[in-house]
Coordinates of C-alpha atoms in Angstrom, one line a residue:
Chain G
M1 CA -62.5 -55.2 -63.9
P2 CA -59.1 -53.4 -63.9
L3 CA -56.2 -54.4 -61.7
E4 CA -56.9 -53.3 -58.2
L5 CA -53.9 -51.6 -56.7
R6 CA -53.0 -52.4 -53.0
D7 CA -52.1 -49.8 -50.5
L8 CA -49.6 -49.8 -47.6
P9 CA -48.7 -47.2 -44.9
H10 CA -45.7 -45.2 -45.7
P11 CA -43.1 -46.1 -43.0
H12 CA -41.9 -42.6 -42.5
A13 CA -44.7 -40.4 -43.3
D14 CA -48.4 -40.1 -42.2
A15 CA -49.6 -41.3 -45.6
T16 CA -50.7 -44.3 -47.6
V17 CA -48.9 -45.2 -50.7
T18 CA -49.9 -47.5 -53.4
V19 CA -47.9 -50.5 -54.7
F20 CA -47.0 -48.8 -58.0
G21 CA -48.6 -45.6 -59.3
D22 CA -51.1 -47.1 -61.8
W23 CA -52.1 -50.3 -63.4
I24 CA -49.6 -49.9 -66.3
A25 CA -46.7 -49.5 -63.9
A26 CA -47.9 -52.4 -61.8
A27 CA -48.4 -54.7 -64.8
R28 CA -44.9 -53.7 -66.2
H29 CA -43.3 -54.6 -62.9
V30 CA -45.1 -57.9 -62.5
C31 CA -44.1 -58.8 -66.1
D32 CA -40.5 -57.5 -65.9
H33 CA -39.6 -58.9 -62.5
V34 CA -42.0 -61.7 -61.4
L35 CA -42.7 -63.3 -64.7
T36 CA -39.4 -62.8 -66.5
S37 CA -36.7 -65.5 -66.2
P38 CA -34.3 -65.8 -64.5
E39 CA -35.7 -63.5 -61.8
S40 CA -38.9 -65.4 -61.9
E41 CA -37.0 -68.4 -60.4
G42 CA -36.5 -66.3 -57.3
W43 CA -40.0 -65.0 -57.1
E44 CA -41.2 -68.6 -57.4
L45 CA -39.6 -69.2 -54.1
L46 CA -41.4 -66.4 -52.5
L47 CA -44.8 -66.5 -54.2
A48 CA -45.6 -70.0 -55.4
P49 CA -48.0 -71.7 -55.7
L50 CA -50.2 -69.4 -57.7
R51 CA -53.2 -70.6 -59.5
S52 CA -52.6 -68.3 -62.5
V53 CA -49.1 -69.3 -63.4
N54 CA -46.6 -72.1 -63.3
F55 CA -43.3 -70.3 -62.9
Q56 CA -41.2 -73.1 -64.3
D57 CA -43.2 -73.2 -67.6
R58 CA -42.1 -70.5 -69.9
S59 CA -45.3 -70.6 -71.9
S60 CA -47.4 -70.3 -68.7
R61 CA -45.6 -67.2 -67.7
F62 CA -45.9 -65.8 -71.2
K63 CA -49.6 -66.5 -71.4
L64 CA -50.3 -64.7 -68.1
A65 CA -48.3 -61.7 -69.1
H66 CA -50.1 -61.6 -72.5
A67 CA -53.5 -61.9 -70.8
G68 CA -52.5 -59.1 -68.5
W69 CA -52.0 -56.6 -71.3
R70 CA -54.8 -57.9 -73.5
R71 CA -57.7 -57.9 -71.1
S72 CA -59.2 -55.1 -69.0
E73 CA -56.3 -53.2 -67.7
G74 CA -54.2 -55.9 -66.1
E75 CA -57.1 -57.9 -64.5
A76 CA -55.5 -61.2 -65.3
L77 CA -52.3 -60.2 -63.3
Q78 CA -54.3 -59.6 -60.1
E79 CA -53.3 -62.8 -58.3
A80 CA -49.6 -62.5 -59.1
Y81 CA -49.7 -58.7 -58.4
D82 CA -51.3 -59.4 -54.9
A83 CA -48.7 -61.9 -54.0
Y84 CA -45.9 -59.5 -55.3
A85 CA -47.5 -56.7 -53.3
R86 CA -47.5 -58.8 -50.1
E87 CA -43.7 -59.4 -50.4
V88 CA -43.2 -55.7 -51.2
T89 CA -45.1 -54.7 -48.1
S90 CA -43.3 -57.3 -46.0
A91 CA -39.9 -56.1 -47.3
I92 CA -40.7 -52.5 -46.4
G93 CA -41.9 -53.4 -43.0
R94 CA -39.1 -55.6 -42.1
A95 CA -36.5 -53.3 -43.5
T96 CA -37.9 -50.5 -41.5
E97 CA -37.8 -52.6 -38.4
H98 CA -34.1 -53.6 -39.0
G99 CA -32.9 -50.2 -40.4
W100 CA -32.1 -51.7 -43.8
Y101 CA -33.1 -48.6 -45.8
W102 CA -31.2 -45.7 -47.2
C103 CA -31.2 -42.9 -49.8
E104 CA -29.2 -43.7 -52.9
S105 CA -28.4 -40.1 -53.9
L106 CA -28.9 -36.6 -52.9
E107 CA -31.6 -36.4 -55.5
D108 CA -33.4 -39.3 -53.9
R109 CA -33.2 -37.6 -50.5
E110 CA -34.6 -34.4 -51.9
W111 CA -37.6 -36.3 -53.5
G112 CA -38.1 -38.5 -50.5
V113 CA -37.2 -41.6 -52.4
R114 CA -35.9 -44.5 -50.2
H115 CA -34.5 -47.9 -50.8
F116 CA -35.7 -50.7 -48.6
F117 CA -34.1 -54.2 -48.5
G118 CA -36.1 -56.9 -46.9
P119 CA -35.0 -60.2 -45.4
N120 CA -36.9 -61.8 -48.2
G121 CA -34.3 -60.5 -50.6
V122 CA -36.7 -58.0 -52.2
L123 CA -35.3 -54.5 -52.9
V124 CA -38.0 -51.8 -52.9
V125 CA -37.6 -48.3 -54.1
L126 CA -40.4 -46.2 -52.5
G127 CA -41.4 -42.7 -53.3
L128 CA -43.7 -40.4 -51.4
R129 CA -46.9 -41.6 -53.2
S130 CA -46.1 -45.0 -54.5
V131 CA -43.7 -47.9 -54.8
I132 CA -41.4 -47.1 -57.8
T133 CA -39.9 -50.5 -58.3
A134 CA -39.4 -53.8 -56.5
M135 CA -37.0 -56.5 -57.5
L136 CA -34.7 -59.3 -56.5
P137 CA -31.5 -57.6 -57.2
G138 CA -28.8 -59.4 -59.1
M139 CA -31.2 -62.0 -60.6
G140 CA -31.5 -60.3 -64.0
D141 CA -29.1 -59.4 -66.8
P142 CA -28.1 -55.7 -66.6
R143 CA -27.6 -55.6 -70.3
T144 CA -31.2 -56.5 -70.9
V145 CA -32.4 -53.9 -68.5
H146 CA -30.1 -51.4 -70.1
A147 CA -31.2 -52.3 -73.6
H148 CA -34.8 -51.8 -72.5
M149 CA -34.3 -48.3 -71.3
G150 CA -35.2 -45.5 -73.5
T151 CA -37.4 -47.7 -75.7
V152 CA -41.0 -47.2 -76.3
D153 CA -42.9 -49.1 -73.6
S154 CA -46.7 -48.8 -73.9
P155 CA -49.7 -51.1 -73.4
E156 CA -49.7 -51.4 -77.1
T157 CA -46.0 -52.6 -77.4
R158 CA -46.6 -54.9 -74.5
R159 CA -49.6 -56.5 -76.3
H160 CA -47.1 -57.7 -78.9
N161 CA -44.2 -58.4 -76.5
P162 CA -45.4 -58.8 -72.9
L163 CA -42.0 -60.0 -71.6
P164 CA -39.4 -57.9 -73.5
R165 CA -36.6 -58.9 -71.1
E166 CA -37.3 -62.6 -71.5
E167 CA -35.0 -64.7 -73.7
R168 CA -31.9 -63.1 -72.4
R169 CA -29.1 -64.9 -70.6
A170 CA -28.8 -64.8 -66.9
G171 CA -26.1 -62.9 -64.9
F172 CA -23.5 -60.6 -66.0
G173 CA -19.8 -60.7 -66.8
M174 CA -17.7 -63.3 -65.1
R175 CA -20.6 -65.0 -63.4
R176 CA -23.3 -65.5 -65.9
A177 CA -23.2 -68.8 -67.8
P178 CA -23.3 -71.2 -65.0
E179 CA -26.5 -69.6 -63.7
L180 CA -28.2 -71.1 -66.7
D181 CA -27.1 -74.6 -65.6
E182 CA -28.1 -74.1 -62.0
P183 CA -30.9 -76.5 -61.0
Q184 CA -34.2 -74.7 -60.2
L185 CA -33.8 -73.3 -56.7
A186 CA -37.2 -74.3 -55.7
G187 CA -36.9 -77.9 -56.6
S188 CA -33.4 -78.6 -55.2
L189 CA -33.4 -77.5 -51.7
N190 CA -35.3 -77.2 -48.5
S191 CA -37.2 -74.1 -49.1
W192 CA -35.8 -72.2 -46.1
H193 CA -32.2 -73.1 -47.3
A194 CA -33.1 -71.9 -50.8
R195 CA -34.7 -68.7 -49.6
Y196 CA -31.6 -68.0 -47.5
L197 CA -29.4 -68.5 -50.5
L198 CA -31.6 -66.2 -52.5
F199 CA -31.5 -63.6 -49.7
R200 CA -27.6 -63.8 -49.5
K201 CA -27.2 -63.4 -53.2
C202 CA -29.5 -60.4 -53.2
A203 CA -27.9 -58.9 -50.1
G204 CA -24.5 -59.2 -51.8
V205 CA -25.6 -57.2 -54.7
V206 CA -27.3 -54.6 -52.5
R207 CA -24.3 -54.2 -50.3
E208 CA -22.0 -53.7 -53.3
A209 CA -24.5 -51.1 -54.7
A210 CA -24.8 -49.4 -51.3
L211 CA -21.0 -49.1 -51.1
G212 CA -20.9 -47.8 -54.6
S213 CA -23.4 -45.2 -53.7
F214 CA -21.3 -44.2 -50.7
W215 CA -18.3 -43.9 -53.0
S216 CA -20.2 -41.8 -55.5
V217 CA -21.9 -39.4 -53.1
G218 CA -19.5 -39.6 -50.1
D219 CA -19.7 -38.1 -46.7
E220 CA -21.4 -35.0 -47.9
S221 CA -24.6 -37.1 -48.4
E222 CA -24.6 -38.5 -44.9
Q223 CA -24.9 -41.8 -46.6
R224 CA -23.5 -43.9 -43.9
L225 CA -25.4 -47.0 -45.0
H226 CA -26.4 -49.6 -42.6
V227 CA -27.0 -52.4 -45.1
A228 CA -27.0 -55.7 -43.3
I229 CA -26.4 -59.3 -43.9
A230 CA -27.6 -61.9 -41.6
R231 CA -26.4 -65.4 -40.6
Y232 CA -28.7 -68.2 -41.4
E233 CA -30.1 -68.7 -37.9
D234 CA -30.5 -65.0 -37.3
W235 CA -32.2 -64.7 -40.7
L236 CA -34.6 -67.5 -39.8
R237 CA -35.4 -65.6 -36.5
M238 CA -36.1 -62.6 -38.6
Q239 CA -38.7 -64.5 -40.5
G240 CA -40.3 -65.6 -37.2
V241 CA -39.0 -69.1 -37.5
D242 CA -37.4 -71.0 -34.7
P243 CA -34.1 -72.5 -36.1
A244 CA -34.5 -75.6 -34.1
T245 CA -37.7 -76.5 -36.0
V246 CA -36.0 -76.3 -39.4
E247 CA -34.5 -79.3 -40.9
R248 CA -30.7 -79.0 -41.3
Chain V
M1 CA -26.8 -60.7 -36.6
T2 CA -24.1 -58.8 -38.3
M3 CA -25.1 -55.1 -38.6
I4 CA -22.4 -53.2 -40.2
V5 CA -22.0 -49.7 -41.7
V6 CA -20.7 -50.3 -45.1
T7 CA -18.3 -47.5 -46.0
S8 CA -15.2 -49.4 -47.2
A9 CA -13.9 -52.5 -48.8
R10 CA -13.1 -53.8 -45.5
D11 CA -16.6 -53.5 -44.2
L12 CA -17.9 -55.2 -47.4
I13 CA -15.7 -58.2 -47.1
L14 CA -15.8 -58.7 -43.4
G15 CA -19.5 -58.2 -43.2
G16 CA -20.2 -61.0 -45.5
V17 CA -18.0 -63.7 -44.0
D18 CA -20.3 -65.5 -41.7
A19 CA -23.2 -65.5 -44.2
T20 CA -21.0 -66.8 -46.9
L21 CA -19.8 -69.6 -44.7
D22 CA -23.4 -70.4 -43.8
A23 CA -24.5 -70.3 -47.4
W24 CA -21.7 -72.7 -48.4
R25 CA -22.6 -75.2 -45.7
L26 CA -26.3 -75.2 -46.7
A27 CA -25.5 -75.6 -50.4
R28 CA -22.8 -78.2 -49.8
D29 CA -24.8 -80.3 -47.4
N30 CA -27.7 -80.3 -49.8
G31 CA -25.7 -81.4 -52.8
R32 CA -26.5 -78.4 -54.9
G33 CA -24.0 -77.0 -57.4
A34 CA -23.2 -74.2 -55.1
H35 CA -20.9 -72.4 -57.5
V36 CA -22.0 -69.0 -56.3
E37 CA -21.3 -69.8 -52.7
A38 CA -18.0 -71.6 -53.5
F39 CA -16.8 -68.8 -55.6
D40 CA -17.6 -66.2 -53.0
L41 CA -15.9 -68.3 -50.3
L42 CA -12.6 -68.7 -52.2
A43 CA -12.7 -65.0 -53.2
L44 CA -13.2 -64.0 -49.6
L45 CA -10.2 -66.2 -48.6
G46 CA -8.1 -64.3 -51.1
H47 CA -9.4 -60.9 -50.0
L48 CA -8.6 -61.6 -46.3
E49 CA -5.2 -63.0 -47.1
R50 CA -4.5 -59.7 -49.0
F51 CA -5.8 -57.5 -46.2
R52 CA -3.8 -56.1 -43.3
K53 CA -4.3 -58.5 -40.4
D54 CA -6.0 -56.7 -37.6
R55 CA -8.0 -58.8 -35.1
D56 CA -11.2 -58.9 -37.0
V57 CA -9.5 -59.9 -40.3
A58 CA -7.3 -62.5 -38.6
G59 CA -10.3 -64.1 -36.9
A60 CA -12.4 -64.1 -40.1
L61 CA -9.4 -65.6 -42.0
E62 CA -9.1 -68.4 -39.4
R63 CA -12.8 -69.4 -39.9
I64 CA -12.6 -69.3 -43.6
R65 CA -9.3 -71.1 -43.8
A66 CA -10.6 -74.1 -41.7
V67 CA -13.6 -74.6 -44.0
A68 CA -11.5 -74.0 -47.2
Q69 CA -8.9 -76.6 -46.1
A70 CA -11.6 -79.2 -45.3
D71 CA -13.7 -78.7 -48.4
R72 CA -10.9 -77.8 -50.8
D73 CA -11.6 -80.0 -53.7
R74 CA -15.4 -79.6 -53.7
L75 CA -14.9 -75.8 -53.2
A76 CA -12.5 -75.5 -56.1
K77 CA -14.6 -77.6 -58.5
A78 CA -17.8 -75.7 -57.7
A79 CA -16.1 -72.3 -57.8
F80 CA -14.4 -72.8 -61.1
A81 CA -17.8 -73.5 -62.6
G82 CA -18.8 -70.0 -61.6
I83 CA -16.0 -68.4 -63.6
D84 CA -16.9 -67.3 -67.2
P85 CA -14.0 -65.4 -68.7
D86 CA -15.6 -65.3 -72.2
G87 CA -18.8 -63.8 -70.6
W88 CA -16.7 -61.2 -68.8
L89 CA -14.9 -60.2 -72.1
E90 CA -18.2 -60.0 -74.0
D91 CA -19.7 -57.9 -71.3
A92 CA -16.6 -55.7 -71.1
R93 CA -16.8 -55.1 -74.8
W94 CA -20.5 -54.3 -74.5
L95 CA -19.4 -51.7 -71.8
E96 CA -16.9 -50.3 -74.3
G97 CA -19.6 -50.0 -76.9
Q98 CA -21.9 -48.1 -74.6
L99 CA -19.2 -45.7 -73.5
D100 CA -18.4 -45.0 -77.1
Q101 CA -21.9 -43.8 -77.7
E102 CA -22.1 -40.0 -77.6
D103 CA -25.2 -40.1 -75.3
P104 CA -25.5 -43.4 -73.6
E105 CA -28.6 -44.4 -72.0
A106 CA -28.6 -44.5 -68.2
P107 CA -24.9 -43.7 -67.5
D108 CA -25.5 -44.5 -63.8
R109 CA -25.9 -48.1 -64.9
L110 CA -22.7 -48.1 -66.8
V111 CA -20.9 -46.9 -63.6
S112 CA -22.3 -49.9 -61.9
A113 CA -21.4 -52.2 -64.7
A114 CA -17.7 -51.0 -64.7
R115 CA -17.5 -51.6 -61.0
T116 CA -19.2 -55.0 -61.1
L117 CA -16.8 -56.1 -63.9
F118 CA -13.8 -54.9 -62.0
R119 CA -14.9 -56.6 -58.7
Q120 CA -15.8 -59.8 -60.6
L121 CA -12.4 -60.0 -62.3
D122 CA -10.7 -59.4 -59.0
D123 CA -12.7 -62.1 -57.3
A124 CA -12.0 -64.5 -60.1
E125 CA -8.2 -63.9 -59.8
L126 CA -8.5 -64.5 -56.0
V127 CA -10.5 -67.7 -56.5
L128 CA -7.7 -69.0 -58.6
T129 CA -5.0 -67.7 -56.3
S130 CA -6.8 -69.2 -53.2
A131 CA -7.3 -72.5 -54.9
R132 CA -3.6 -72.8 -55.9
A133 CA -2.5 -71.8 -52.3
L134 CA -4.7 -74.6 -51.0
G135 CA -3.1 -77.0 -53.3
A136 CA -6.1 -77.6 -55.6
F137 CA -5.6 -78.3 -59.3
V138 CA -6.4 -75.2 -61.4
P139 CA -7.0 -75.9 -65.1
T140 CA -4.6 -74.1 -67.4
G141 CA -7.4 -73.0 -69.7
L142 CA -9.2 -71.3 -66.8
S143 CA -6.0 -69.5 -65.7
E144 CA -5.4 -68.4 -69.3
G145 CA -9.1 -67.1 -69.6
V146 CA -8.8 -65.0 -66.5
A147 CA -5.4 -63.7 -67.6
S148 CA -6.9 -62.6 -70.9
C149 CA -9.6 -60.6 -69.0
V150 CA -6.8 -59.0 -66.9
S151 CA -4.9 -58.1 -70.1
F152 CA -8.1 -56.5 -71.5
L153 CA -8.6 -54.4 -68.4
E154 CA -5.0 -53.3 -68.5
T155 CA -5.2 -52.3 -72.1
E156 CA -8.6 -50.7 -72.0
L157 CA -8.2 -49.1 -68.5
E158 CA -10.3 -46.1 -69.3
L159 CA -13.4 -48.2 -69.6
F160 CA -13.1 -48.9 -65.8
L161 CA -12.6 -45.3 -64.7
D162 CA -15.7 -45.5 -62.6
A163 CA -14.1 -48.3 -60.6
V164 CA -11.2 -46.1 -59.4
P165 CA -12.9 -45.7 -55.9
V166 CA -13.3 -49.4 -55.8
A167 CA -9.6 -50.0 -56.5
R168 CA -8.6 -47.4 -54.1
S169 CA -10.8 -48.7 -51.3
F170 CA -9.4 -52.2 -51.6
R171 CA -5.8 -50.9 -52.1
E172 CA -6.0 -49.2 -48.8
Q173 CA -6.4 -52.6 -47.1
F174 CA -3.5 -54.4 -48.8
V175 CA -0.8 -55.8 -46.5
P176 CA 2.6 -54.2 -47.2
G177 CA 5.3 -56.2 -48.7
L178 CA 2.9 -58.7 -50.3
D179 CA 5.2 -58.9 -53.4
A180 CA 8.0 -60.5 -51.2
H181 CA 6.0 -63.1 -49.3
D182 CA 3.2 -64.0 -51.8
P183 CA 4.0 -63.0 -55.4
D184 CA 0.8 -64.8 -56.7
L185 CA -1.5 -62.9 -54.4
W186 CA 0.5 -59.6 -55.1
G187 CA -0.2 -60.2 -58.8
T188 CA -3.9 -59.7 -58.2
T189 CA -3.2 -56.2 -56.7
L190 CA -1.6 -54.7 -59.9
K191 CA -4.9 -53.9 -61.5
H192 CA -5.9 -51.8 -58.4
E193 CA -2.6 -50.0 -58.7
L194 CA -3.1 -49.2 -62.3
L195 CA -6.6 -47.9 -61.7
A196 CA -5.8 -46.1 -58.6
N197 CA -3.0 -44.3 -60.3
L198 CA -5.2 -43.0 -63.1
L199 CA -6.3 -39.9 -61.2
E200 CA -3.5 -39.4 -58.8
Q201 CA 0.3 -39.1 -58.8
P202 CA 2.2 -42.4 -58.3
R203 CA 3.0 -43.0 -54.7
A204 CA 4.8 -45.5 -52.7
S205 CA 2.6 -48.5 -52.4
V206 CA 2.5 -52.2 -51.8
A207 CA 2.8 -53.0 -55.4
P208 CA 5.8 -51.8 -57.4
S209 CA 5.4 -50.1 -60.7
A210 CA 2.5 -51.7 -62.6
A211 CA 4.7 -51.4 -65.6
A212 CA 6.5 -54.4 -64.3
R213 CA 3.7 -56.5 -65.6
P214 CA 3.8 -57.1 -69.4
R215 CA 1.0 -55.7 -71.4
R216 CA -0.2 -56.5 -74.8
K217 CA -0.2 -52.9 -75.9
P218 CA 0.6 -49.6 -74.3
N219 CA -2.1 -48.2 -72.1
R220 CA -3.8 -45.2 -73.6
L221 CA -4.6 -43.4 -70.4
L222 CA -1.4 -43.6 -68.5
E223 CA 0.0 -40.8 -70.7
P224 CA -2.6 -38.2 -69.9
A225 CA -3.2 -39.6 -66.4
L226 CA -6.3 -37.4 -66.0
A227 CA -9.0 -38.7 -68.2
A228 CA -9.9 -35.3 -69.3
A229 CA -10.3 -33.9 -72.9
P230 CA -11.9 -31.2 -74.7
A231 CA -15.6 -31.6 -75.5
A232 CA -15.8 -32.9 -78.9
P233 CA -18.5 -35.0 -80.6
G234 CA -17.9 -38.7 -80.3
T235 CA -15.4 -38.5 -77.5
G236 CA -17.6 -40.5 -75.2
L237 CA -19.1 -40.1 -71.8
V238 CA -18.8 -36.7 -70.0
A239 CA -18.0 -36.4 -66.3
H240 CA -20.0 -33.6 -64.8
F241 CA -18.7 -31.8 -61.8
R242 CA -21.0 -29.6 -59.9
W243 CA -20.6 -27.3 -56.9
K244 CA -23.1 -25.2 -55.1
A245 CA -22.5 -22.1 -53.1
A246 CA -22.9 -22.6 -49.3
D247 CA -25.9 -20.2 -49.3
G248 CA -27.3 -21.8 -52.5
S249 CA -27.2 -18.5 -54.4
W250 CA -25.3 -20.0 -57.4
R251 CA -23.8 -23.2 -58.8
A252 CA -20.8 -24.0 -60.9
Q253 CA -20.3 -26.7 -63.4
L254 CA -17.4 -28.2 -65.3
D255 CA -17.9 -30.8 -67.9
V256 CA -15.0 -33.1 -68.6
P257 CA -15.2 -35.7 -71.4
R258 CA -13.7 -38.9 -70.2
R259 CA -11.8 -39.9 -73.3
P260 CA -8.1 -38.9 -73.2
S261 CA -6.7 -36.2 -75.4
K262 CA -3.1 -35.1 -75.9
D263 CA -4.2 -31.6 -76.9
A264 CA -3.3 -29.6 -73.7
A265 CA -4.1 -26.3 -75.2
V266 CA -7.8 -26.9 -75.2
L267 CA -9.8 -24.7 -72.9
L268 CA -12.2 -26.1 -70.4
T269 CA -14.9 -23.8 -69.2
L270 CA -16.2 -23.5 -65.7
R271 CA -19.7 -22.0 -65.8
F272 CA -21.4 -20.2 -63.0
L273 CA -25.3 -20.2 -63.0
L274 CA -28.1 -19.1 -60.8
A275 CA -30.8 -21.5 -59.6
D276 CA -33.0 -20.7 -62.6
G277 CA -30.1 -21.6 -65.0
T278 CA -29.2 -18.0 -66.0
A279 CA -25.7 -16.7 -65.7
A280 CA -24.4 -15.8 -62.3
S281 CA -23.1 -12.5 -63.4
Q282 CA -22.7 -11.2 -59.8
L283 CA -19.5 -13.3 -59.7
D284 CA -17.9 -11.3 -62.6
G285 CA -14.6 -9.9 -61.4
S286 CA -14.3 -12.5 -58.6
T287 CA -11.3 -14.9 -58.3
V288 CA -11.9 -18.6 -57.9
R289 CA -9.5 -21.4 -57.2
L290 CA -9.8 -24.7 -59.0
C291 CA -7.5 -27.4 -57.8
G292 CA -5.3 -24.5 -56.5
L293 CA -5.2 -22.7 -59.9
E294 CA -6.5 -19.1 -59.5
L295 CA -8.9 -18.2 -62.3
D296 CA -10.8 -14.9 -62.9
V297 CA -14.5 -15.0 -63.6
E298 CA -15.8 -13.0 -66.5
K299 CA -19.2 -13.1 -68.0
A300 CA -20.0 -15.8 -65.4
Q301 CA -17.4 -18.1 -66.8
A302 CA -13.7 -19.0 -66.1
T303 CA -11.5 -20.9 -68.4
V304 CA -8.6 -23.1 -67.8
P305 CA -6.3 -24.9 -70.3
L306 CA -6.4 -28.6 -70.1
G307 CA -2.6 -28.6 -69.9
L308 CA -2.7 -26.6 -66.7
L309 CA -5.6 -28.3 -65.0
R310 CA -4.3 -31.8 -65.6
P311 CA -1.2 -31.5 -63.5
A312 CA -3.0 -29.4 -60.9
W313 CA -5.7 -31.9 -60.5
E314 CA -3.2 -34.8 -60.3
S315 CA -1.3 -33.1 -57.5
W316 CA -4.6 -32.5 -55.8
A317 CA -4.7 -36.3 -55.7
K318 CA -8.5 -36.5 -55.4
D319 CA -11.0 -37.9 -57.8
R320 CA -13.0 -34.7 -57.7
P321 CA -11.6 -31.3 -58.5
D322 CA -11.7 -28.8 -55.7
L323 CA -13.4 -25.3 -56.3
R324 CA -13.1 -22.5 -53.9
V325 CA -14.3 -18.9 -54.3
R326 CA -12.7 -15.9 -52.7
A327 CA -14.9 -14.5 -50.0
P328 CA -15.1 -10.8 -49.1
N329 CA -12.6 -11.3 -46.3
G330 CA -10.0 -12.6 -48.9
D331 CA -10.3 -16.2 -47.9
F332 CA -11.0 -18.9 -50.3
V333 CA -14.1 -20.9 -49.2
V334 CA -15.2 -24.2 -50.5
G335 CA -18.6 -24.7 -52.0
D336 CA -20.8 -27.7 -51.3
L337 CA -20.5 -30.5 -53.8
S338 CA -24.0 -30.9 -54.8
E339 CA -23.9 -33.9 -57.2
P340 CA -21.9 -37.0 -57.7
D341 CA -19.1 -36.8 -60.2
T342 CA -20.9 -39.1 -62.6
A343 CA -22.8 -38.1 -65.7
K344 CA -26.5 -37.8 -65.3

């Protein structure tokens, strides 16, 4: 049975959109973001536990990705995809509620493309018909993403190499090497603390990008971006959690 | 909750203060390595020390200083672990390789990479400056590593052309007279001055001439301050400038390769097109004004020698050239800038 795509209501249009346009796009994003290290460490915080994969085991991630491309149009990825889709849906909903969304460029505005940043740290790019991409910004290596662009990327190539962005180093520039030495986030901290640190890291990247967009496009684009960051206790409340109930 | 409109370096820095303090406390109290939070906190301290002190900045500075003083040694140790000069240099050389390609993939990502590298280097310098100011020990090897990254930036400045708006936005916040009362901190502002001066005439600023800082080799871009050159194969990324008539009836485009050239006689061509991409010949015989230079349109084109445009653009002191077209009443009217000034 092929991968079953999930729907969500478009926050600004009377329409339903799918979480990615087809099974191939969905499988690519599950593989490139959820299952590829080091971004997978962040997704583990949000999605674990899953029956189909042990995030900390590279071979487990690889096996699931491989199965996703080998068997019946992504069927093996259904559990990971569903969990991913839930976080994407949550990010869009909360971002809409808090006003954490924007158009990155004039072209985006023309095409109805919006960026949503959720308190879970997930950045979603949403088109009029489907989710275009969803990621934990700043968790991957820009060089790897860049190297991957423009290359042939088909189900056939994925059957041979299901995680083409794996085996690269984490981070970029001045702040990359220590990331590799960082203890696994999930194992070292209270999960709310760890999730907040993940959120703050992603928010930092998003805020820089939003400002960069403003600098590039300027006032002409009406891009006065409201990109927020929240203090820990405010962030907990945004998650529906009473700070008094969380261990310090 | 901090809800802030991010349109300047000040917004970016001030908006992140409380979240960074919270993140550091959580990481510190849980015994995690916390290098990301420590790095950000010391960098924030440096940014705020460098900014003009209005009430918001002074308040944020007070909160950060209190934590930084109390946690000095743990902060410094963790923050230093987050600095990787070799990684920065490797990625800066990667950026150089990408920009040297005639048709690089995804130039928007290269814009982001240039800005990220500039910001990271600035933050790393500020981490070291803040640590020294707090009285923490800074390993010589680390200082030298960061200094070598600064030297790279100064000698390969054109790689960071896309970070000019970043440099300018931060420079606008710098406290005047920094060189007199905090030379170490002032030293971190020189790269902003160098970059900001790339596309504008030198002006009085908080930092004296950037030439005061010794460089390993002469900067290639400071001679032709405008990073403009004739279109020639292999000269690197091209900056596309686009304008659109207010009524949408035509658009104009000017392509400017970013690699410098000393050949001032080369002609740049401003092309006028209709929406379907055909020549906008109805503009033939019109006069347009590009950065104040009056040009005649013939065959839906206007040409301008690089040697004329460069000084005109510099005196315009903007990072985008200005294009106006003479209206029937004789006034020059500005078109709508329809696209960002980055290559697509």
